[in-house]
Coordinates of N, CA and C in Angstrom, one line a residue:
X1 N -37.0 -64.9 13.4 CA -36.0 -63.8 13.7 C -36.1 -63.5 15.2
X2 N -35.2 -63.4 15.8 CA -35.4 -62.9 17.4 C -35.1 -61.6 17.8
X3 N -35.5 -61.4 18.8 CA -36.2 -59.6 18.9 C -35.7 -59.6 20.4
X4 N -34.9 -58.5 20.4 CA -34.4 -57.9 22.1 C -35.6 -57.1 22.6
X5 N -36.4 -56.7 24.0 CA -36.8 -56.4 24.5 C -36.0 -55.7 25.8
X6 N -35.9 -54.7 26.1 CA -34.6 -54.0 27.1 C -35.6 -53.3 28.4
X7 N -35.0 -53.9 29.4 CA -36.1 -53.4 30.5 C -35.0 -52.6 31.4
X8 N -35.2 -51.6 31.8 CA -34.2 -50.8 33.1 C -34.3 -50.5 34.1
X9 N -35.9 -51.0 34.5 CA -36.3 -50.7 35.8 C -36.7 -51.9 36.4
X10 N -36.1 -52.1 37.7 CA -36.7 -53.0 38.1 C -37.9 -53.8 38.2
X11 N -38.9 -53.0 38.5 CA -40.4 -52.7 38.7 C -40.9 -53.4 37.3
X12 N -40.2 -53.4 36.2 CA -40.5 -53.6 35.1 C -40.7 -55.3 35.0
X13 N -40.1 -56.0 35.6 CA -39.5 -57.5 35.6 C -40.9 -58.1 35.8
X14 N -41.9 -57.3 36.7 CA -42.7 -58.2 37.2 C -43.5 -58.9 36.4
X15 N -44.6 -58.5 34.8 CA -44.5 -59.3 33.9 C -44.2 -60.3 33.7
X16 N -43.0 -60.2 33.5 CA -42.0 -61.4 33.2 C -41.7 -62.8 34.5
X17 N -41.9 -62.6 35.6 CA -41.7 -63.0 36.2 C -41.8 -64.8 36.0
X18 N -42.8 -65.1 35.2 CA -43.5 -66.8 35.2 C -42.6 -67.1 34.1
X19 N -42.6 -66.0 33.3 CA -41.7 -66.7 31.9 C -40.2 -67.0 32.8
X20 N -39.7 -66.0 33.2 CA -38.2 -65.9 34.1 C -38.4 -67.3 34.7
X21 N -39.6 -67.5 35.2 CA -39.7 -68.9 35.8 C -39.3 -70.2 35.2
X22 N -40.4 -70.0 34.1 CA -40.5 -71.0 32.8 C -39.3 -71.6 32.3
X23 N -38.1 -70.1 31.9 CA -36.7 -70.2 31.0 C -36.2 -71.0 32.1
X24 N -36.2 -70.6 33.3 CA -34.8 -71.4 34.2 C -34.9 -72.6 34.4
X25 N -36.5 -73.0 34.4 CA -36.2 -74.6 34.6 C -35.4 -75.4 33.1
X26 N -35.9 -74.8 32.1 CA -34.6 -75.3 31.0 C -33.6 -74.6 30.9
X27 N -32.9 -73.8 31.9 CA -31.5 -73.5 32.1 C -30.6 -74.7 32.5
X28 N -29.8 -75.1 31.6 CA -29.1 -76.3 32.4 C -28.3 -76.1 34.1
X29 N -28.0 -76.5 34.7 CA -27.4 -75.9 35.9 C -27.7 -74.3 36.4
X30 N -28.7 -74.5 36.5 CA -29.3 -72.7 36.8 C -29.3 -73.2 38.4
X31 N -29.1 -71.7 39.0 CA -28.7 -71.8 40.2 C -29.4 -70.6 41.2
X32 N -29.2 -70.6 42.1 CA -30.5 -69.6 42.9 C -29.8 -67.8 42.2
X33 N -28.4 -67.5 42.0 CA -28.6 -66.0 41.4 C -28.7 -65.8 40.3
X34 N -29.6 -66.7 39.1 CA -30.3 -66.5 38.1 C -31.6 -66.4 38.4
X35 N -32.1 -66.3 39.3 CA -33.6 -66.3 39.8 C -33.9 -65.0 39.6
X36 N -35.0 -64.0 39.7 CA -35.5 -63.0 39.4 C -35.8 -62.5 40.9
X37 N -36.1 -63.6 41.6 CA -36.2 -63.6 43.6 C -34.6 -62.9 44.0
X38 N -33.8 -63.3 43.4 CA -31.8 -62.8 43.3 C -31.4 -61.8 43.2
X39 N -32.6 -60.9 41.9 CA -32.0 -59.7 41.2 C -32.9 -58.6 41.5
X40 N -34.0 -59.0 42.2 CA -34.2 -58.2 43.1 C -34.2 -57.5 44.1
X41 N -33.7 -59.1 45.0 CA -33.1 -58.7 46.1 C -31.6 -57.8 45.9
X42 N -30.7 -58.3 44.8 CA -29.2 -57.6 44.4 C -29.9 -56.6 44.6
X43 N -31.1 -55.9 43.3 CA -31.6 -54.8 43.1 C -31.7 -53.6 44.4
X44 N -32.3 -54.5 45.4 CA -32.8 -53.7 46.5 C -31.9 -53.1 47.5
X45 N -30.7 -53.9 47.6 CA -29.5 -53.6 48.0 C -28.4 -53.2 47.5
X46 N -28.2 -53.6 46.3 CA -26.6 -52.9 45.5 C -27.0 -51.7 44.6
X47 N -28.2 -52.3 44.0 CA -28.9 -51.2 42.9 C -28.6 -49.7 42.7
X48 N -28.7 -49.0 43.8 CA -28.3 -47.8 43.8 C -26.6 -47.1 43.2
X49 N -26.9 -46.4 42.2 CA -25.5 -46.0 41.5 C -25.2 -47.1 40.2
X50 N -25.8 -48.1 39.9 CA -25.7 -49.0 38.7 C -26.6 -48.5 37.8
X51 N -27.1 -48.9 37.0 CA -27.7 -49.2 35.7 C -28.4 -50.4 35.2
X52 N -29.7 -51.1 35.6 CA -30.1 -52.3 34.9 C -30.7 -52.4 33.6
X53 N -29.9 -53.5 32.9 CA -30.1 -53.4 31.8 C -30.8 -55.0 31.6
X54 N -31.9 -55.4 31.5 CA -32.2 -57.0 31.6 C -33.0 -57.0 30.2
X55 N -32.0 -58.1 29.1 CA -32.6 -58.2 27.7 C -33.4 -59.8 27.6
X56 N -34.6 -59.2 27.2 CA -35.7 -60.3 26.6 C -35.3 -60.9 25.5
X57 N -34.8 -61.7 25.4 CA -34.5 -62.2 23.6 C -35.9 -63.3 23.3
X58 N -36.7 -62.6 22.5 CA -37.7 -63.1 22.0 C -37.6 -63.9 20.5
X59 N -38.4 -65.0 20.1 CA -38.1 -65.8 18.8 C -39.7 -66.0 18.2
X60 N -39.8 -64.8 17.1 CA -41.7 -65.8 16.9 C -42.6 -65.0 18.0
X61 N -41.9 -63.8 18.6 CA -43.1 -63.6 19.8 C -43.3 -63.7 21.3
X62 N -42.3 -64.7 21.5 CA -42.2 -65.8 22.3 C -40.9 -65.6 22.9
X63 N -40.4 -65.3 24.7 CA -39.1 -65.2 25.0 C -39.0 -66.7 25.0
X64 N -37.2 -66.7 24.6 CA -36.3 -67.4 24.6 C -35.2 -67.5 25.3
X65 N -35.2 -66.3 26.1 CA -33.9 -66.3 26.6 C -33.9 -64.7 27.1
X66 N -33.6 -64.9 28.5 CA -33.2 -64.1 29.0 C -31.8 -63.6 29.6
X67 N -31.0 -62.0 29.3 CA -29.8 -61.7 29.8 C -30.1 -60.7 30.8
X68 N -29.8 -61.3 31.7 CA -29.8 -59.9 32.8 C -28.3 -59.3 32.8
X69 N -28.2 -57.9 33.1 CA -26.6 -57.0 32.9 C -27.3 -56.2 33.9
X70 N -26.0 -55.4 34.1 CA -25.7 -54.0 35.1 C -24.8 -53.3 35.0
X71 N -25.1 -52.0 34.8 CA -23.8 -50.8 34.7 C -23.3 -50.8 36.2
X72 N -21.9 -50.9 36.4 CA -21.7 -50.4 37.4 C -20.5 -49.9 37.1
X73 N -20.1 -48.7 38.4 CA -18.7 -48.0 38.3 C -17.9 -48.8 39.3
X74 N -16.4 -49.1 38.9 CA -15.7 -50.1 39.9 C -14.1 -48.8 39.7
X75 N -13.9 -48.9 40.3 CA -12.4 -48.5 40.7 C -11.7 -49.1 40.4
X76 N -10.5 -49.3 39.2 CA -9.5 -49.7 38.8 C -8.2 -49.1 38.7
X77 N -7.4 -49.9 38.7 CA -5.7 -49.0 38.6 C -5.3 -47.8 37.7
X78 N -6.7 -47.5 36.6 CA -6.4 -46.7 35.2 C -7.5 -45.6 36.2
X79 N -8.4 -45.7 36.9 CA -9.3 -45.1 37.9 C -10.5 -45.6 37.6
X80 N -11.4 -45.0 37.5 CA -13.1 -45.5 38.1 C -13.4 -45.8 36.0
X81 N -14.1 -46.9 36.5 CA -14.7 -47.3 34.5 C -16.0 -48.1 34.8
X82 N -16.6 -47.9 34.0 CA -18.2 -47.9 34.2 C -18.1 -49.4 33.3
X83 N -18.3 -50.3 34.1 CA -18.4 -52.2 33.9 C -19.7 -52.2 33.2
X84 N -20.1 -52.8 32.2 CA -21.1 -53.9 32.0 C -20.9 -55.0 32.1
X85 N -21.8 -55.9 32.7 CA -22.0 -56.7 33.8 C -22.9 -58.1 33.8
X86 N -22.5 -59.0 34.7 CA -23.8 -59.7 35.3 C -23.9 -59.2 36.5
X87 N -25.0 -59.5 37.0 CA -25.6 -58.8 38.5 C -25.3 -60.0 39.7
X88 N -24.2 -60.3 39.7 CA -23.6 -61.1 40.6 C -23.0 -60.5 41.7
X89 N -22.0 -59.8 41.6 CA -20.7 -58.7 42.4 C -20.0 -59.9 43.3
X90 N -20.0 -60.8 42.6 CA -19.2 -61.6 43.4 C -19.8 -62.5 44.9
X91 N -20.9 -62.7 44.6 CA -21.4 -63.5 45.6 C -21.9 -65.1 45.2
X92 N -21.9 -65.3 44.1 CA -21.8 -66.7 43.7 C -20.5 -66.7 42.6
X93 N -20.4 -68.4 42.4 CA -19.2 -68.9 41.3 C -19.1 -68.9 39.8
X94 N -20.8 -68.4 39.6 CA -21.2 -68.5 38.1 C -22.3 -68.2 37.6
X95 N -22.1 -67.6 36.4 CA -23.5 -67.0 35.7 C -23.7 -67.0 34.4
X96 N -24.6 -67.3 33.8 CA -24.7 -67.3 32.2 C -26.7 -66.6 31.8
X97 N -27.0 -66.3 30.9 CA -28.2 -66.2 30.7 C -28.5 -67.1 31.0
X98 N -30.3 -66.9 31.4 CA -31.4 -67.7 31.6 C -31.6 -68.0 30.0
X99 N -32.1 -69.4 29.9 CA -32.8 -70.4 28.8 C -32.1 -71.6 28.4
X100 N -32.8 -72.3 27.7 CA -32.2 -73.6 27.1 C -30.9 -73.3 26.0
X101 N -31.2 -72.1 25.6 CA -29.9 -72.3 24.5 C -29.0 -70.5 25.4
X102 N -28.3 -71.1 26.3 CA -27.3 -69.3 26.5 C -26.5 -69.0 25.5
X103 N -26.2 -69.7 24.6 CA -25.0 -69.1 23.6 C -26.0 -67.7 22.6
X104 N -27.3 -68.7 22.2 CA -27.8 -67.8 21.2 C -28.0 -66.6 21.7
X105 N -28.8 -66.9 23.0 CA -29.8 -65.4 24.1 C -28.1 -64.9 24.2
X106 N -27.1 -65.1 24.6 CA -26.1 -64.0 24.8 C -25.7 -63.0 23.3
X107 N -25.6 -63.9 22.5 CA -25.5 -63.6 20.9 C -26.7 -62.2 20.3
X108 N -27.4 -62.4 21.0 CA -28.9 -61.8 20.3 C -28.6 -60.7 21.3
X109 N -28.3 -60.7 22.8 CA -28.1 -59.9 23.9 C -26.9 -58.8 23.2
X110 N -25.9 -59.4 23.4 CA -24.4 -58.4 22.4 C -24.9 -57.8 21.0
X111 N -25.7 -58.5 20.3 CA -25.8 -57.4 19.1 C -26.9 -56.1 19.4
X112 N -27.7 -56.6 20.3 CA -28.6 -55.6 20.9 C -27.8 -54.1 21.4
X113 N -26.7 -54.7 22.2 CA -26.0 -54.0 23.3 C -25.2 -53.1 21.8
X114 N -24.5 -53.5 21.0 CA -23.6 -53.1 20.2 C -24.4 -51.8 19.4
X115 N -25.8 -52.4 19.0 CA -26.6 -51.1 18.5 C -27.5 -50.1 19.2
X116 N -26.9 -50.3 20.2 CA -27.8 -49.5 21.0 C -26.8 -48.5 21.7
X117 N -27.5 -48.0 22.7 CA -26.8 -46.8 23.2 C -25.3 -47.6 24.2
X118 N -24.4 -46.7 24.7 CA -23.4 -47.3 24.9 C -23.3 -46.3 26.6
X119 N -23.3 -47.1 27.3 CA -23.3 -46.7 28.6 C -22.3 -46.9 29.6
X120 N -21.3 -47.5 28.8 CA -20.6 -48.3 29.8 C -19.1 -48.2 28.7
X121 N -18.2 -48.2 30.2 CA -16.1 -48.2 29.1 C -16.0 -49.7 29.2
X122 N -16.0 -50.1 29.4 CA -15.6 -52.0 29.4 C -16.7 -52.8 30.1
X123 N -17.3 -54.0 29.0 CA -17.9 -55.0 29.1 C -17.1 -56.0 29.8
X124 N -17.3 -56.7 30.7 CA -17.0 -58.2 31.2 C -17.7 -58.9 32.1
X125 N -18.4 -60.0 31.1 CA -18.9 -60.8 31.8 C -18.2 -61.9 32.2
X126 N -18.2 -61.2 33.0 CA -17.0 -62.4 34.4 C -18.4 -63.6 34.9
X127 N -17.3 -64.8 35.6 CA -18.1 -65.7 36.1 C -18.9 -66.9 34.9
X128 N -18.2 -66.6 34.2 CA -18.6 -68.2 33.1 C -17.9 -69.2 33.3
X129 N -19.0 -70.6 32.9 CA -18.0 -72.0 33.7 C -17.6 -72.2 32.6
X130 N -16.4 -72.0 32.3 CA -15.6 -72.5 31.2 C -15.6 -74.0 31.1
X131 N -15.9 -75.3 31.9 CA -16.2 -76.4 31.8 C -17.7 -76.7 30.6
X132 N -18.5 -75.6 31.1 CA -19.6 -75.9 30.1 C -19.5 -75.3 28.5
X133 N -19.3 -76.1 27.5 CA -19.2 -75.8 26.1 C -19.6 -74.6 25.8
X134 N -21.7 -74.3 25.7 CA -22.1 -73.5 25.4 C -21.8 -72.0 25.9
X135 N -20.8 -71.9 27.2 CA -20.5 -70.6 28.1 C -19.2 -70.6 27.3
X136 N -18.3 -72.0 27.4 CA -17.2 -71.5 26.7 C -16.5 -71.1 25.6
X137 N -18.2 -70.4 24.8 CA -18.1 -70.1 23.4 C -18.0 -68.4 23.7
X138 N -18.3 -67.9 25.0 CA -18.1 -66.5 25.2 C -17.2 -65.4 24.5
X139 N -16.2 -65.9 24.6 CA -14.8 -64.9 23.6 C -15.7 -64.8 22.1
X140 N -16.2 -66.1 21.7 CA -16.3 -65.9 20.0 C -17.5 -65.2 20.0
X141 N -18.3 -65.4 20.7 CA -20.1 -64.4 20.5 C -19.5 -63.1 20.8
X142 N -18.7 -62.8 21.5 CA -18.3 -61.0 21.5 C -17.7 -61.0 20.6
X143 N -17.1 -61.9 19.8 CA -16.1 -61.1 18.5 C -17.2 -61.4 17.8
X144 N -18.0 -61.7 17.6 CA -18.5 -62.4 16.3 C -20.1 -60.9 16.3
X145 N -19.8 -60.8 17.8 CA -20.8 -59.2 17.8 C -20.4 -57.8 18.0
X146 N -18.9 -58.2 17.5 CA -17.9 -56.9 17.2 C -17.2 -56.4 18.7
X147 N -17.1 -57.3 19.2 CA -16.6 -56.6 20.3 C -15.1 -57.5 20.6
X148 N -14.6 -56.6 21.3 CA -12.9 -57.5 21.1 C -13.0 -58.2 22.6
X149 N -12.4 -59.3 22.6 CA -12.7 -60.3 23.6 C -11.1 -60.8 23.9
X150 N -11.1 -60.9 25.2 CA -9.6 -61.1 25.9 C -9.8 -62.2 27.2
X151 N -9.5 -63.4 27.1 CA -9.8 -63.8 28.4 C -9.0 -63.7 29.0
X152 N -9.5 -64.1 30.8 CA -8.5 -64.0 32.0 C -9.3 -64.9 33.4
X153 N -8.5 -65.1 34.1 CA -9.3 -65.6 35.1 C -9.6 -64.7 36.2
X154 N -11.5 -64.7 36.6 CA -11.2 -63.8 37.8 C -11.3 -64.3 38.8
X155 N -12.0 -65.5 38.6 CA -11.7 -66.6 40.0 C -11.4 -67.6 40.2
X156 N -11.0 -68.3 41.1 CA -11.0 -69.8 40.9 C -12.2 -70.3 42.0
X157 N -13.0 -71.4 42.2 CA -13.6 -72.3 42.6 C -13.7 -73.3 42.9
X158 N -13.7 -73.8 44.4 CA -13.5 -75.1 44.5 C -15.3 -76.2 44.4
X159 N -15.1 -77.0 43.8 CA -16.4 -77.4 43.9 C -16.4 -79.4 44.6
X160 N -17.0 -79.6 45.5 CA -16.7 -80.8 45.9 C -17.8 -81.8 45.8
X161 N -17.6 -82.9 45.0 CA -18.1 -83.8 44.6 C -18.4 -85.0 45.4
X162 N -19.7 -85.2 46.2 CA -19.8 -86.2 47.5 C -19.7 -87.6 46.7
X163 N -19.3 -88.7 46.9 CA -19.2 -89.9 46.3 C -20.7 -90.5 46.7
X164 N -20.8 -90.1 48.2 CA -21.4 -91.1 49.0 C -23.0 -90.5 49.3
X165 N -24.1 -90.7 50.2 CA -25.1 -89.7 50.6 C -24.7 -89.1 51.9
X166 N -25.8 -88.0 52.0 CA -25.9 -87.5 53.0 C -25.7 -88.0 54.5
X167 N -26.3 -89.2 54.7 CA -26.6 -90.5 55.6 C -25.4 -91.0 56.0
X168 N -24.5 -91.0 54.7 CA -23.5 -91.9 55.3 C -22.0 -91.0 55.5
X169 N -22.4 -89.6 54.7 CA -21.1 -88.4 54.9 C -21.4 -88.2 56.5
X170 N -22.8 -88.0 57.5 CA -23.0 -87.4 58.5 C -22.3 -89.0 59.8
X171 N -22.9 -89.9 59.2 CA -22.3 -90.9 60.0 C -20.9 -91.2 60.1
X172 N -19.8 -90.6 59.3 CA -18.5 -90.8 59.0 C -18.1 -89.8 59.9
X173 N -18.8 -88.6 60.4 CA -18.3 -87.5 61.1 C -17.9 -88.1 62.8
X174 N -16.9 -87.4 63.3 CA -17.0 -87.9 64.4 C -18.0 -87.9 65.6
X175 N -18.2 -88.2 66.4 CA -19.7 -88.1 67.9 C -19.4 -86.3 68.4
X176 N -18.6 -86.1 68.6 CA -18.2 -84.9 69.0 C -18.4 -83.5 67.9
X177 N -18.3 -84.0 66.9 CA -18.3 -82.8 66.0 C -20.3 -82.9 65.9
X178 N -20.8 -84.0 65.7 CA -22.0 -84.5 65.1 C -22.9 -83.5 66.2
X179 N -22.5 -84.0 67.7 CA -23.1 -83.1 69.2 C -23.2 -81.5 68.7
X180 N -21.6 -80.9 68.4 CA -21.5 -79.7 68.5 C -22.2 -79.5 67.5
X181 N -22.7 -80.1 66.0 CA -23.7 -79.3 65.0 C -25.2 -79.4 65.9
X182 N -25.5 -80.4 66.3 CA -27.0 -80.6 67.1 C -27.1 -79.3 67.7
X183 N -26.2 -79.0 68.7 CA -26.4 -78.0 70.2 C -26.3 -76.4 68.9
X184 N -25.4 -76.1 67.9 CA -25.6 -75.2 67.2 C -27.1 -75.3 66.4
X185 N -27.2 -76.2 66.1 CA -29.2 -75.9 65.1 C -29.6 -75.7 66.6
X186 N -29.4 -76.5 67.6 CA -31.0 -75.8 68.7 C -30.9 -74.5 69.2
X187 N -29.3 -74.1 69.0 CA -29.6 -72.5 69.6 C -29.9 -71.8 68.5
X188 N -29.6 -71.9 67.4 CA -30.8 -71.3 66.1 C -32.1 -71.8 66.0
X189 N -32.4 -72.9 66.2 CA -34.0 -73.0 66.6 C -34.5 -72.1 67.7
X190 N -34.2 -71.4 68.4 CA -34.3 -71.0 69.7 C -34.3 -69.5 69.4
X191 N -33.8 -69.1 68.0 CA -33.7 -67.8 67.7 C -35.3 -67.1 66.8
X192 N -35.7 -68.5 66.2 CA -37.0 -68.4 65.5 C -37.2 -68.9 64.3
X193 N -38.1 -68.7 63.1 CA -38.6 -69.4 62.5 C -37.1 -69.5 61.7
X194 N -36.5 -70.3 60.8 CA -35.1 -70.2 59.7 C -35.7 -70.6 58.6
X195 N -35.6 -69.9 57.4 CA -35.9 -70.8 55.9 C -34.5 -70.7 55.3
X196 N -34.5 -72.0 54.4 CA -33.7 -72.0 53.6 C -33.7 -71.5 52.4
X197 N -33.0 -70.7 51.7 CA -34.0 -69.9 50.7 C -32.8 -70.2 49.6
X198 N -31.3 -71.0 49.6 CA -30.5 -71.7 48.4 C -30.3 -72.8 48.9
X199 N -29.6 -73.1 47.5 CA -29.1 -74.8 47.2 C -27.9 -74.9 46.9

C-alpha cells in the first residue's frame, strides 16, 4: 500500500535529500529543476508568498516517488486564483515527479491532495512532455482522482537534435565566429572562477 508523507517547509527536505538523490537517477530524463539543489534555490528566491507542498509517496516503508507542488497566487483575467503547481514558474520546458514510475507517485500525490486540506482554486500542472507516455497519462490520473481535467497548451518548445559531435558541430562554425567565442570565454575567464551548475 503506498503512504503520502507531506512536507511544507523547506528546511524539512533535508532528510530526504540522498533519497531525492537516489529517485532521480531512476527518473527517466530527469533534468537539473527536479533536483532538490533547484527547489531550493526556487525556494530561496520565489518562495515568499507560495505555499510548499512536496509529497513523499512511500511503498512498504520505502519512498517511491517524489511530487514536489507550490501554492501560488497568479493574476488572471477572472482576477488573482491561488495555482497548485510545480515549482518551475517557467524557467525550464518540463517537469514530472521524481522516480521510476511518475504516473503512479502523481496518482498517490492527487489522491493525497483530494483528501486533504484544499488550499488552492485551480490545480495545473503545466509543463508535461506530452511525447512521454507515462506524463501523457496526466488528464486520466486527475480524473481518475476526482478532479476534472481539461488540456491546453502552455508552451511550445523547441528542442534540437545534433546529428553530429561536438568536434565536428565546432569545426563547421565559421574562423570568425569560432575567434569571437574564444576572446568571449577569456573575458569571462578574467572575471573569475565560472562553474557550470546545468545540462
Amino acid at each position: 500500500m503506498r503512504t503520502v508523507a507531506e512536507l511544507t517547509k523547506i528546511d524539512d527536505l533535508a532528510p530526504y535529500r540522498s533519497v531525492w538523490s537516489h529517485l532521480l537517477k531512476k527518473t527517466t530524463d530527469a533534468g537539473f529543476f527536479q533536483t532538490a539543489d533547484w527547489l531550493e534555490a526556487y525556494w530561496r528566491h520565489h518562495g515568499p508568498g507560495q505555499t510548499l507542498r512536496v509529497l513523499i509517496v512511500s511503498e512498504g516503508g520505502e519512498p517511491v516517488g517524489i511530487l514536489p507542488l507550490v501554492v501560488r497566487t497568479e493574476q488572471t483575467r477572472v482576477g488573482r486564483v491561488r495555482v497548485l503547481t510545480y515549482p518551475l514558474h517557467d524557467w525550464g520546458s518540463f517537469y514530472a515527479p521524481i522516480g521510476p514510475d511518475p504516473a503512479a507517485t502523481l496518482a498517490a500525490g492527487l489522491e493525497h491532495v483530494r483528501r486533504n486540506r484544499r488550499d488552492w482554486d485551480l490545480m495545473d500542472v503545466r509543463w508535461a512532455d506530452r511525447t512521454r507516455p507515462e506524463i501523457a497519462q496526466t488528464p486520466e490520473i486527475m480524473r481518475s482522482a476526482g478532479f476534472p481535467a481539461q488540456e491546453g497548451v502552455w508552451a511550445q518548445t523547441a528542442i534540437v537534435e545534433m546529428s553530429t559531435t561536438w568536434e565536428q558541430y565546432w569545426a563547421s562554425r565559421p574562423e570568425k565566429w569560432r575567434r569571437n567565442v574564444g576572446r568571449l570565454e577569456h573575458r569571462l575567464a578574467e572575471r573569475g572562477e565560472v562553474t557550470h551548475v546545468r545540462y
